[in-house]
Every structure is written in structure tokens, then in C-alpha cells.
Coordinates of C-alpha atoms and ligand atoms in Angstrom, one line a residue:
X874 CA 0.0 0.0 0.0
X875 CA 1.6 3.3 -1.1
X876 CA 1.2 5.8 1.6
X877 CA 0.6 9.5 0.9
X878 CA 0.9 12.4 3.3
X879 CA -2.8 12.7 3.8
X880 CA -2.9 9.0 4.9
X881 CA -0.7 9.9 7.8
X882 CA -2.6 12.9 9.1
X883 CA -4.4 12.4 12.4
X884 CA -7.8 13.8 13.2
X885 CA -8.1 16.9 15.4
X886 CA -11.3 17.6 17.4
X887 CA -11.0 21.3 16.8
X888 CA -8.9 24.4 17.3
X889 CA -6.6 24.6 20.3
X890 CA -7.6 27.8 22.2
X891 CA -6.6 27.1 25.7
X892 CA -3.1 28.0 27.0
X893 CA -1.2 24.8 27.8
X894 CA 0.3 24.6 31.3
X895 CA 3.5 23.4 29.5
X896 CA 3.5 26.4 27.1
X897 CA 6.6 27.9 28.7
X898 CA 8.5 24.6 28.4
X899 CA 8.1 24.5 24.6
X900 CA 7.8 28.2 23.8
X901 CA 11.1 28.5 21.8
X902 CA 12.0 24.9 21.2
X903 CA 13.2 24.1 17.7
X904 CA 13.6 20.8 15.9
X905 CA 17.0 19.2 16.7
X906 CA 18.4 15.7 16.7
X907 CA 16.8 15.5 20.2
X908 CA 13.5 17.3 19.7
X909 CA 10.8 17.7 17.1
X910 CA 9.1 21.1 17.4
X911 CA 5.3 21.5 17.3
X912 CA 4.1 21.5 13.7
X913 CA 7.2 19.7 12.4
X914 CA 6.8 16.2 11.1
X915 CA 8.8 13.0 11.1
X916 CA 9.4 11.2 7.8
X917 CA 8.0 7.8 7.2
X918 CA 11.0 6.8 5.1
X919 CA 14.6 6.8 6.3
X920 CA 16.8 5.8 3.4
X921 CA 17.9 7.9 0.5
X922 CA 16.6 5.3 -2.0
X923 CA 13.2 5.2 -0.4
X924 CA 12.9 9.0 -0.4
X925 CA 14.3 9.1 -4.0
X926 CA 11.7 6.7 -5.2
X927 CA 8.9 8.9 -4.1
X928 CA 10.1 11.8 -6.4
X929 CA 8.4 14.3 -4.1
X930 CA 9.3 17.7 -2.6
X931 CA 10.0 17.5 1.2
X932 CA 6.6 19.0 2.1
X933 CA 4.8 16.3 0.0
X934 CA 6.7 13.4 1.6
X935 CA 4.6 11.0 3.8
X936 CA 5.4 12.0 7.4
X937 CA 3.9 11.8 10.9
X938 CA 2.8 14.7 13.1
X939 CA 5.3 15.0 16.0
X940 CA 4.0 14.1 19.4
X941 CA 4.7 16.2 22.5
X942 CA 3.4 19.1 24.5
X943 CA 1.8 22.0 22.6
X944 CA 1.7 25.7 23.3
X945 CA -2.1 25.7 23.1
X946 CA -4.5 22.8 23.9
X947 CA -8.0 21.9 22.9
X948 CA -9.5 20.9 26.2
X949 CA -9.8 23.0 29.3
X950 CA -8.2 20.7 31.9
X951 CA -10.8 21.7 34.5
X952 CA -13.5 20.2 32.3
X953 CA -11.6 17.0 31.5
X954 CA -12.6 13.6 32.8
X955 CA -10.3 10.9 31.5
X956 CA -10.9 7.2 31.2
X957 CA -8.3 4.4 30.9
X958 CA -8.9 0.9 29.6
X959 CA -6.4 -2.0 29.2
X960 CA -7.3 -4.9 26.9
X961 CA -6.1 -8.1 25.4
X962 CA -3.2 -10.2 26.5
X963 CA -1.0 -9.0 29.4
X964 CA 2.2 -7.2 28.6
X965 CA 5.1 -6.0 30.8
X966 CA 4.6 -2.2 31.4
X967 CA 0.9 -2.0 31.4
X968 CA 0.9 -0.6 35.0
X969 CA 3.8 1.8 34.0
X970 CA 1.6 3.2 31.3
X971 CA -1.4 3.6 33.6
X972 CA 0.8 5.2 36.2
X973 CA 2.4 7.6 33.6
X974 CA -1.0 8.6 32.3
X975 CA -2.4 9.4 35.8
X976 CA 0.8 11.3 36.8
X977 CA 0.9 13.4 33.7
X978 CA -2.8 14.2 33.7
X979 CA -2.8 15.1 37.4
X980 CA 0.5 16.8 37.9
X981 CA 1.1 18.6 34.6
X982 CA -2.4 19.2 33.4
X983 CA -4.2 19.4 36.8
X984 CA -7.0 17.1 35.5
X985 CA -9.1 16.2 38.5
X986 CA -10.9 13.1 37.5
X987 CA -9.5 9.9 36.0
X988 CA -11.6 6.7 35.8
X989 CA -10.1 3.3 35.3
X990 CA -12.5 0.9 33.5
X991 CA -12.1 -2.7 34.7
X992 CA -11.3 -5.8 32.7
X993 CA -10.9 -4.3 29.3
X994 CA -13.8 -3.1 27.2
X995 CA -16.1 -5.3 29.2
X996 CA -15.8 -2.5 31.8
X997 CA -17.5 -0.1 29.3
X998 CA -20.6 -2.2 28.9
X999 CA -23.8 -1.2 30.7
X1000 CA -23.4 -4.0 33.2
X1001 CA -20.0 -2.9 34.4
X1002 CA -19.8 0.9 33.5
X1003 CA -20.3 2.0 37.1
X1004 CA -17.6 -0.4 38.5
X1005 CA -14.7 1.9 37.9
X1006 CA -11.5 2.7 39.8
X1007 CA -10.8 6.4 40.7
X1008 CA -7.2 6.8 39.7
X1009 CA -5.0 9.2 41.6
X1010 CA -1.2 9.5 42.0
X1011 CA -1.6 7.8 45.4
X1012 CA -3.5 4.9 44.0
X1013 CA -0.9 4.3 41.2
X1014 CA 2.2 5.2 43.2
X1015 CA 3.7 1.6 43.3
X1016 CA 1.7 -0.3 40.7
X1017 CA 4.7 -0.4 38.3
X1018 CA 6.4 -2.8 40.8
X1019 CA 4.1 -5.6 39.7
X1020 CA 3.3 -7.1 36.3
X1021 CA -0.1 -7.2 34.7
X1022 CA -2.6 -4.3 34.9
X1023 CA -4.3 -3.1 38.1
X1024 CA -7.4 -2.5 35.9
X1025 CA -7.6 -6.1 34.7
X1026 CA -8.0 -7.0 31.0
X1027 CA -10.2 -9.2 28.9
X1028 CA -11.0 -10.5 25.4
X1029 CA -14.3 -10.6 23.6
X1030 CA -16.5 -8.2 21.6
X1031 CA -18.5 -5.3 22.9
X1032 CA -20.9 -2.9 21.2
X1033 CA -19.3 0.4 20.3
X1034 CA -22.5 2.4 20.8
X1035 CA -23.1 0.9 24.2
X1036 CA -19.5 1.8 25.2
X1037 CA -20.0 5.4 23.9
X1038 CA -23.2 5.6 26.1
X1039 CA -20.9 4.7 29.0
X1040 CA -18.5 7.5 28.1
X1041 CA -21.4 10.0 28.0
X1042 CA -23.0 8.8 31.2
X1043 CA -19.7 8.9 33.1
X1044 CA -18.7 12.2 31.6
X1045 CA -15.5 10.9 30.0
X1046 CA -14.2 13.2 27.3
X1047 CA -10.8 11.7 26.9
X1048 CA -10.3 7.9 26.6
X1049 CA -6.9 6.2 26.6
X1050 CA -7.0 2.7 25.1
X1051 CA -4.0 0.5 25.9
X1052 CA -4.3 -2.5 23.6
X1053 CA -3.0 -4.6 20.7
X1054 CA -4.4 -4.9 17.2
X1055 CA -7.8 -5.8 18.7
X1056 CA -7.8 -3.0 21.1
X1057 CA -6.8 -0.5 18.3
X1058 CA -9.7 -1.9 16.2
X1059 CA -12.0 -1.3 19.1
X1060 CA -10.7 2.2 19.6
X1061 CA -11.2 2.9 15.9
X1062 CA -14.8 1.8 16.1
X1063 CA -15.4 3.8 19.3
X1064 CA -14.0 7.0 17.6
X1065 CA -16.2 6.4 14.6
X1066 CA -19.3 6.0 16.8
X1067 CA -18.3 9.1 18.7
X1068 CA -17.8 11.1 15.4
X1069 CA -21.2 9.8 14.2
X1070 CA -22.9 11.2 17.3
X1071 CA -21.0 14.5 17.0
X1072 CA -19.5 14.1 20.5
X1073 CA -16.4 16.0 21.7
X1074 CA -14.5 12.9 23.0
X1075 CA -10.9 12.1 22.2
X1076 CA -9.8 8.5 21.8
X1077 CA -6.0 8.0 22.1
X1078 CA -4.4 4.6 21.6
X1079 CA -1.2 3.4 23.3
X1080 CA -0.4 0.3 21.3
X1081 CA 0.5 -2.8 23.4
X1082 CA 1.4 -6.4 22.7
X1083 CA 4.3 -8.6 23.5
X1084 CA 4.2 -10.0 20.0
X1085 CA 5.3 -6.7 18.5
X1086 CA 2.8 -7.4 15.7
X1087 CA 1.7 -3.8 15.3
X1088 CA 3.1 -1.7 12.4
X1089 CA 4.4 1.8 12.3
X1090 CA 6.1 1.6 15.6
X1091 CA 9.8 0.8 16.3
X1092 CA 8.8 -1.8 18.9
X1093 CA 5.7 -2.2 21.1
X1094 CA 6.3 -1.5 24.7
X1095 CA 6.9 -4.6 26.9
X1096 CA 8.4 -6.5 24.0
X1097 CA 11.9 -6.1 25.2
X1098 CA 11.0 -7.2 28.7
X1099 CA 9.1 -10.2 27.4
X1100 CA 11.9 -11.4 25.1
X1101 CA 14.5 -10.8 27.9
X1102 CA 12.5 -13.2 30.1
X1103 CA 12.1 -15.7 27.2
X1104 CA 15.9 -15.7 26.8
X1105 CA 16.3 -17.0 30.3
X1106 CA 14.4 -20.1 29.4
X1107 CA 16.5 -20.6 26.3
X1108 CA 19.6 -20.6 28.5
X1109 CA 18.0 -23.2 30.8
X1110 CA 17.1 -25.5 28.0
X1111 CA 20.5 -25.1 26.4
X1112 CA 22.2 -26.1 29.7
X1113 CA 19.9 -29.1 30.0
X1114 CA 20.3 -30.3 26.4
X1115 CA 24.1 -29.9 26.4
X1116 CA 24.4 -32.0 29.6
X1117 CA 22.7 -35.0 28.1
X1118 CA 23.8 -37.4 25.4
X1119 CA 21.7 -36.8 22.3
X1120 CA 20.1 -33.9 24.2
X1121 CA 17.1 -32.2 22.6
X1122 CA 16.3 -28.8 24.0
X1123 CA 13.0 -27.2 22.9
X1124 CA 11.6 -23.8 24.0
X1125 CA 8.1 -22.8 22.7
X1126 CA 7.5 -19.1 23.0
X1127 CA 4.5 -16.8 22.6
X1128 CA 4.0 -15.1 19.3
X1129 CA 0.7 -16.0 17.7
X1130 CA 1.5 -14.9 14.1
X1131 CA 4.7 -12.9 14.5
X1132 CA 8.0 -14.5 15.5
X1133 CA 9.8 -11.5 17.0
X1134 CA 10.0 -12.9 20.5
X1135 CA 11.6 -16.2 19.2
X1136 CA 14.0 -14.2 17.0
X1137 CA 15.2 -11.7 19.6
X1138 CA 15.3 -14.2 22.5
X1139 CA 17.3 -16.6 20.4
X1140 CA 19.7 -13.8 19.4
X1141 CA 19.9 -12.5 23.0
X1142 CA 21.4 -15.8 24.2
X1143 CA 22.8 -16.9 20.8
X1144 CA 22.4 -20.5 21.9
X1145 CA 19.7 -21.7 19.5
X1146 CA 20.6 -24.0 16.7
X1147 CA 17.2 -23.9 15.0
X1148 CA 14.6 -21.1 15.2
X1149 CA 11.1 -21.7 13.9
X1150 CA 8.7 -18.8 13.4
X1151 CA 5.3 -18.4 11.8
X1152 CA 6.6 -16.3 8.9
X1153 CA 9.0 -19.0 7.6
X1154 CA 7.5 -22.3 6.7
X1155 CA 9.4 -25.6 7.2
X1156 CA 9.0 -29.3 6.4
X1157 CA 9.4 -32.1 8.9
X1158 CA 10.4 -34.9 6.5
X1159 CA 12.9 -35.2 3.7
X1160 CA 16.6 -34.6 3.3
X1161 CA 16.1 -30.9 3.9
X1162 CA 13.4 -31.3 6.5
X1163 CA 13.6 -30.4 10.1
X1164 CA 14.0 -34.0 11.4
X1165 CA 17.1 -34.7 9.2
X1166 CA 18.7 -31.4 10.3
X1167 CA 18.1 -32.1 13.9
X1168 CA 19.7 -35.5 13.5
X1169 CA 22.7 -34.0 11.7
X1170 CA 23.1 -31.5 14.6
X1171 CA 22.9 -34.2 17.3
X1172 CA 25.4 -36.4 15.4
X1173 CA 27.8 -33.4 14.8
X1174 CA 27.4 -31.5 18.1
X1175 CA 25.8 -34.1 20.5
X1176 CA 22.8 -32.0 21.2
X1177 CA 20.5 -29.4 19.6
X1178 CA 18.6 -26.3 20.9
X1179 CA 15.4 -25.5 19.1
X1180 CA 13.4 -22.3 19.7
X1181 CA 9.9 -22.4 18.2
X1182 CA 7.3 -19.6 18.2
X1183 CA 3.8 -21.0 19.2
X1184 CA 2.4 -19.9 15.8
X1185 CA 5.1 -21.7 13.7
X1186 CA 4.2 -24.8 11.8
X1187 CA 0.5 -24.5 11.9
X1188 CA 0.4 -25.7 8.3
X1189 CA 2.3 -28.8 9.3
X1190 CA -0.2 -29.5 12.1
X1191 CA -3.1 -28.9 9.7
X1192 CA -1.6 -31.5 7.2
X1193 CA -1.8 -34.0 10.1
X1194 CA -5.3 -33.0 11.1
X1195 CA -4.0 -31.6 14.4
X1196 CA -5.6 -28.2 14.1
X1197 CA -9.1 -27.2 15.5
X1198 CA -9.9 -25.6 12.1
X1199 CA -11.4 -22.2 12.5
X1200 CA -11.4 -22.3 16.3
X1201 CA -10.9 -18.8 17.8
X1202 CA -10.7 -17.1 21.2
X1203 CA -13.4 -14.7 22.4
X1204 CA -11.8 -11.8 20.4
X1205 CA -11.7 -13.8 17.2
X1206 CA -8.0 -14.6 17.4
X1207 CA -7.1 -18.0 15.8
X1208 CA -6.6 -20.8 18.3
X1209 CA -3.2 -22.4 17.6
X1210 CA -2.3 -26.1 17.4
X1211 CA 0.5 -27.3 19.7
X1212 CA 3.6 -27.3 17.5
X1213 CA 5.7 -28.0 20.6
X1214 CA 4.0 -31.3 21.2
X1215 CA 4.4 -32.3 17.6
X1216 CA 8.1 -31.5 17.6
X1217 CA 8.7 -33.4 20.8
X1218 CA 6.9 -36.5 19.5
X1219 CA 8.3 -36.5 15.9
X1220 CA 11.9 -35.6 16.9
X1221 CA 12.0 -38.3 19.6
X1222 CA 10.6 -41.0 17.2
X1223 CA 12.9 -40.0 14.4
X1224 CA 16.1 -40.0 16.5
X1225 CA 15.2 -43.3 18.2
X1226 CA 14.6 -44.9 14.8
X1227 CA 18.0 -43.5 13.7
X1228 CA 19.6 -45.4 16.5
X1229 CA 20.1 -42.5 18.9
X1230 CA 18.9 -42.2 22.4
X1231 CA 17.3 -38.7 22.6
X1232 CA 16.8 -37.0 25.9
X1233 CA 14.2 -34.3 25.4
X1234 CA 14.1 -31.2 27.6
X1235 CA 11.0 -29.1 26.8
X1236 CA 10.0 -25.7 28.3
X1237 CA 6.9 -23.7 27.4
X1238 CA 7.2 -20.5 29.5
X1239 CA 3.9 -19.4 28.1
X1240 CA 2.5 -16.7 30.4
X1241 CA 5.7 -16.4 32.4
X1242 CA 7.2 -14.1 29.8
X1243 CA 4.4 -11.5 29.8
X1244 CA 3.4 -11.3 33.4
X1245 CA 6.7 -9.9 34.5
X1246 CA 7.3 -6.3 35.3
X1247 CA 8.8 -4.0 32.7
X1248 CA 12.6 -3.8 32.6
X1249 CA 14.3 -0.4 33.0
X1250 CA 14.2 0.3 29.2
X1251 CA 10.5 -0.5 28.9
X1252 CA 9.6 1.4 32.1
X1253 CA 11.1 4.5 30.6
X1254 CA 9.5 3.8 27.2
X1255 CA 6.0 3.3 28.9
X1256 CA 6.3 6.5 30.9
X1257 CA 7.3 8.6 27.8
X1258 CA 4.5 7.0 25.7
X1259 CA 2.1 7.9 28.5
X1260 CA 3.3 11.5 28.6
X1261 CA 2.9 11.8 24.9
X1262 CA -0.5 10.2 24.9
X1263 CA -1.7 12.8 27.4
X1264 CA -0.2 15.7 25.3
X1265 CA -2.0 14.3 22.2
X1266 CA -5.4 14.0 24.0
X1267 CA -5.2 17.4 25.6
X1268 CA -4.4 18.9 22.2
X1269 CA -7.6 17.4 20.9
X1270 CA -6.1 14.7 18.7
X1271 CA -8.3 11.6 18.3
X1272 CA -8.4 8.3 16.6
X1273 CA -4.7 8.6 17.1
X1274 CA -2.1 6.1 18.3
X1275 CA 1.1 7.5 20.0
X1276 CA 4.2 5.5 19.1
X1277 CA 7.9 5.9 18.7
X1278 CA 8.9 5.9 15.0
X1279 CA 12.6 6.1 14.0
X1280 CA 13.2 6.9 17.7
X1281 CA 10.9 10.0 17.6
X1282 CA 7.5 10.0 19.3
X1283 CA 4.8 10.6 16.7
X1284 CA 1.0 10.4 16.1
X1285 CA -0.2 7.6 13.9
X1286 CA -3.8 7.5 12.6
X1287 CA -5.6 4.6 14.1
X1288 CA -6.6 3.1 10.7
X1289 CA -2.9 2.8 9.9
X1290 CA -1.9 1.0 13.0
X1291 CA -4.5 -1.7 12.2
X1292 CA -3.9 -1.7 8.5
X1293 CA -1.8 -4.9 8.6
X1294 CA 0.2 -7.0 11.0
X1295 CA 3.9 -6.4 11.7
X1296 CA 5.7 -9.7 10.9
X1297 CA 9.3 -10.8 10.7
X1298 CA 10.4 -10.4 7.0
X1299 CA 12.1 -13.6 5.8
X1300 CA 14.1 -11.3 3.5
X1301 CA 14.8 -8.7 6.2
X1302 CA 18.0 -8.2 8.3
X1303 CA 16.5 -9.5 11.5
X1304 CA 15.9 -13.0 10.0
X1305 CA 19.3 -12.7 8.3
X1306 CA 20.9 -12.2 11.8
X1307 CA 19.1 -15.3 13.1
X1308 CA 20.4 -17.3 10.1
X1309 CA 23.9 -16.0 10.7
X1310 CA 23.7 -16.8 14.4
X1311 CA 22.5 -20.3 13.8
X1312 CA 25.0 -21.0 11.1
X1313 CA 22.4 -20.9 8.4
X1314 CA 24.3 -18.5 6.1
X1315 CA 27.9 -19.7 6.2
X1316 CA 29.0 -18.8 2.6
X1317 CA 29.7 -22.0 0.6
X1318 CA 33.4 -22.3 -0.1
X1319 CA 32.7 -23.7 -3.5
X1320 CA 30.9 -20.5 -4.6
X1321 CA 27.4 -22.2 -4.8
X1322 CA 24.5 -19.8 -4.5
X1323 CA 22.8 -20.3 -1.2
X1324 CA 19.1 -21.3 -1.3
X1325 CA 16.9 -19.1 0.9
X1326 CA 17.0 -21.3 3.9
X1327 CA 13.7 -22.3 5.5
X1328 CA 15.4 -23.5 8.6
X1329 CA 18.6 -21.8 9.8
X1330 CA 20.9 -23.9 11.9
X1331 CA 22.4 -26.4 9.5
X1332 CA 25.4 -27.8 11.3
X1333 CA 28.4 -25.7 10.5
X1334 CA 30.9 -27.6 8.3
X1335 CA 33.7 -25.1 8.1
X1336 CA 35.5 -25.0 4.8
X1337 CA 33.1 -27.3 2.9
X1338 CA 30.5 -24.5 3.0
X1339 CA 27.1 -25.4 4.3
X1340 CA 23.8 -26.2 2.9
X1341 CA 21.8 -23.1 3.6
X1342 CA 20.3 -23.4 7.0
Ligands
ATP2553 N1 -11.8 -6.6 15.2 C1 -12.3 -6.0 16.3 N2 -13.1 -4.9 16.2 C2 -13.5 -4.3 17.3 N3 -13.1 -4.6 18.5 C3 -12.2 -5.6 18.7 C4 -11.7 -6.3 17.6 N4 -10.9 -7.3 18.0 C5 -10.8 -7.1 19.3 N5 -11.6 -6.1 19.8 C6 -11.8 -5.5 21.1 O1 -10.5 -5.4 21.6 C7 -10.3 -6.2 22.8 C8 -8.9 -6.7 22.8 O2 -8.7 -7.5 21.6 P1 -7.8 -8.8 21.7 O3 -8.4 -9.7 22.7 O4 -7.6 -9.3 20.3 O5 -6.4 -8.4 22.2 P2 -5.4 -7.3 21.6 O6 -5.9 -5.9 22.0 O7 -5.2 -7.5 20.2 O8 -4.1 -7.4 22.5 P3 -3.0 -8.6 22.3 O9 -2.8 -8.8 20.9 O10 -1.8 -8.1 23.0 O11 -3.5 -9.8 23.0 C9 -11.4 -7.2 22.7 O12 -11.8 -7.6 24.0 C10 -12.5 -6.5 22.0 O13 -13.2 -5.7 22.9
F6P2554 O1 -4.0 -14.4 26.7 P1 -4.5 -15.6 25.9 O2 -5.9 -15.4 25.5 O3 -4.1 -16.9 26.4 O4 -3.7 -15.4 24.5 C1 -2.4 -15.7 24.4 C2 -1.9 -14.8 23.2 O5 -1.8 -13.5 23.7 C3 -0.5 -13.0 23.3 O6 0.3 -13.0 24.5 C4 -0.6 -11.6 22.8 O7 -1.4 -11.5 21.8 C5 0.1 -14.0 22.3 O8 1.5 -14.0 22.3 C6 -0.5 -15.3 22.8 O9 -0.6 -16.2 21.7
MG2555 MG1 -3.9 -8.9 19.3

């Protein structure tokens, strides 16, 4: 999809006429390598060739509105009641975002009323709309010291008009939605229903998901904390597998359709021999299949470490009739087949048949990687996202997600953030790093062209070159 400048403009509720309490802070700030001034924009593209291909003048180039405090704001803080809702799967940093929103609204903008809706959008239905949490700096003071979200979360569908009724009945005119692709879809529907009713309510999204499956953001918050936790399990399995003859270490990690956690966690420990992700198909059988490569690894190295994203190999499961075709969770997300179980069973059987004595060590940390607190990096990231979400709302932006793009905080139109899923590009540099780290791209010494490997991690055979991984 070719993006034009207008596709990247966010909606404004109206003219900003109120003096911002932060006006003095930004009065004479100019754009620099460390600041983007109000009214300036951040380019979508960041290479000469990409800019060149557009053949446009600078002011025509697709770019995002800069986030940050404004000199003038749309809402009178004395008339603002803010609402916060967290939805979908847990993610490290949710409480950091809530805490940052409450602090910034209260301390910098002197907003007096902030409602926390409980258990995701379920909390905005008629049945639950009055069961809210009054959020103050005291209430949120220490919440970032525990994982999860003090508001609770949920999955499942809710009616946009019923939820807008809740906002009207509770007097909420600024709503912060902290959610993934589903949450951003819901926020888009909410903003549309608000617009259709001509209501003056801002909806600001803070994109969230450990899967990092949202586009137009450098990385989603909590992703770093989640893959750091996942890396610990890879270390454990690597130690276990290397201590056993014919050791088979397998770690299955979260990542429904995007394999970022598996890639980054594998690179973080650099201990994986084979990494399987949803974006790169593989075969089990055959000379070039996974089973043959595992056998070669075990024969060459004595053990093998396999990192598999839970969404990998769903086609292999389907071929074996092991998928609950069409099954979904309450939000409509596909229910996955257990690729970890299939790997354990087929690898054990194959190696036994090949005369080896496999010792399988299998870890599925599952929820343990997303229920942790944010690490220092994500804590800062969450706080700054929260600050910028408040600036955006007070400036009357709506149907807008606040993200970091090319290390700048910017406003992304909600329809863009849900336009497609962010996935690992099999031709991209991240997957190339995984192939390099698992010995999948050792250049063949005889000058043969490397096939594009489906499975990195072919045993390294120095000198003789290697069949692409
Ligand atoms: N397609 C959709 N349209 C409107 N609302 C949706 C849609 N999908 C999900 N929602 C709403 O968003 C909420 C969260 O969605 P979901 O459970 O898919 O998690 P998510 O926000 O994608 O987060 P994560 O991907 O991190 O689990 C749902 O409870 C539902 O209220
Ligand atoms: O929280 P649930 O419903 O078990 O869903 C788990 C899914 O949520 C995520 O953590 C985020 O979408 C995925 O990585 C995982 O597949
Ligand atoms: Mg999602």
C-alpha cells in the first residue's frame, strides 16, 4: 500500500484555544536531533533510495505529526474527565503506562478526575460501567512494581454504541486505550461512533502487545521485557540439552502470528541451533526437512537447541489433522495447534529410529514471559508513551495512536496502526541475523548460490561450505 501524506494525518477535534500549562516549556523549542518542534513532522521513510523513489518535494513526503506538548491545547483541563482501559493479553509495562497517564494528567495538566475501566472493554458495557476505579497519583504510586494491569483485561467483543453511552453517562471526554491490534480496532470503532454522534470525546491509543505485531512503531512496549524473560528459558534448555547425550532442548515461546520474540530471545542468548517462526514455513520430513537437520546437529554436536514460536508450523499441524480448524478465542484470534508437542513426538521418534537415544528437555514458559514487570528500558518507554498520549489527548487529537517511530514520538492515525500485521520479514535483516547466528548462512566455499533457507541452523561444516540453513 503506497502511503501519501494525507494517509498519515491524524484527526483533530478542533482548534486549540486554551493555554497549555506546558507552554513555557516548549515556547522556543526548535527541531533538533533530540527534539521535534510542534508543527514539524517525522518522515515515514529513512533511506535515500526510499525518499528518492517517491520523487516528491519535502513538504509532500509522507510524514507523521510530531508528538509532544503544545503551546495551546483543545481541552480546558478543568473540564476533562479521563478514562483508561487496558485490553487483550498481558504485557510488561501496562501498569507503567497507567501510572504515567495518571501522573501526567494530574501533575502537569491538573486534571481532577480519571476513571479506570475494569477488565478491558467489558468494563465499558452497561453491566459494568459504574464499577470503575478512581485513579490518583496515590492509587498508582507503586503499581509499576508488579506485572499485569491493576485494571484487569479481557478478550471478547463489545458494542461500540453501548460503550459510547458509557463515556457519555460517566462524563468521560478523553479515553486512553492500551491495547493490541484488537484494542486498536475497538478504539477505531469507538472513535467512529463518537464522530457519528458529534461528540467531543478524544480517543487515544497506546499500542500494546508482547508479539510486537503492530506496524508503524519501532517496537511495542513490553516486547523487550518479554523477550529478555524468554531468553532466560533458552539458557536453561541449552544447559539441560548440552548436559545429556543426544540432548534435545526445545523452547516454545509466545508469538501468535509474528516470530519477533523467538528471534530476539534466540539472538539475545545466541544459543539456538534452529529457530522456527510463523513467517518462515518448514517441512518435517525429507533430506532438507527439520528432522534430518536435527539428526545432523545431534550427530555433529551431541545435542540441539530449538526455539519455536507458538504460531510456527500451523500448516504442518493442519496437514496432520491436528488443528481445530477455525477455532478462535473470544476476540476472534485464531486458536493455535500445539507445535511444541508435535516437535517433541516426531523428533524423539525420528532420532530413536535412527539409533540415537534422545533426551528431550522441553520448556513452554507461556504466560511467564508476559506477566513480569517492565525492565528499565520498557519502564522509561512506557512512561514517555504515557506522557505523549496525554499531550495528544489534551491537544484534541483523536483516533490517534502514540508510538515511537525512528526513535521519535509521533502520532499515527488509528486506521494505519490496524492496516496490517507487523511480521518478521524472511528477507529482512532480523531473519538474516538469526540465520547468521544459527550457522544458516555460512558462505559456501565452492561458490554455490545459497538457497533461501527455510530453517537456519544447519550444522556448521567449516570449509566445505554449508547447505543453507
Ligand atoms: N476486530 C475488532 N473490532 C472491534 N473490537 C475488537 C476487535 N478485536 C478485538 N476487539 C476488542 O479489543 C479487545 C482486545 O482485543 P484482543 O483480545 O484481540 O487483544 P489485543 O488488543 O489484540 O491485544 P494482544 O494482541 O496483546 O492480546 C477485545 O476484548 C475487544 O473488545
Ligand atoms: O491471553 P491468551 O488469551 O491466552 O492469548 C495468548 C496470546 O496473547 C499474546 O500473548 C498476545 O497476543 C500472544 O502472544 C499469545 O498467543
Ligand atoms: Mg492482538
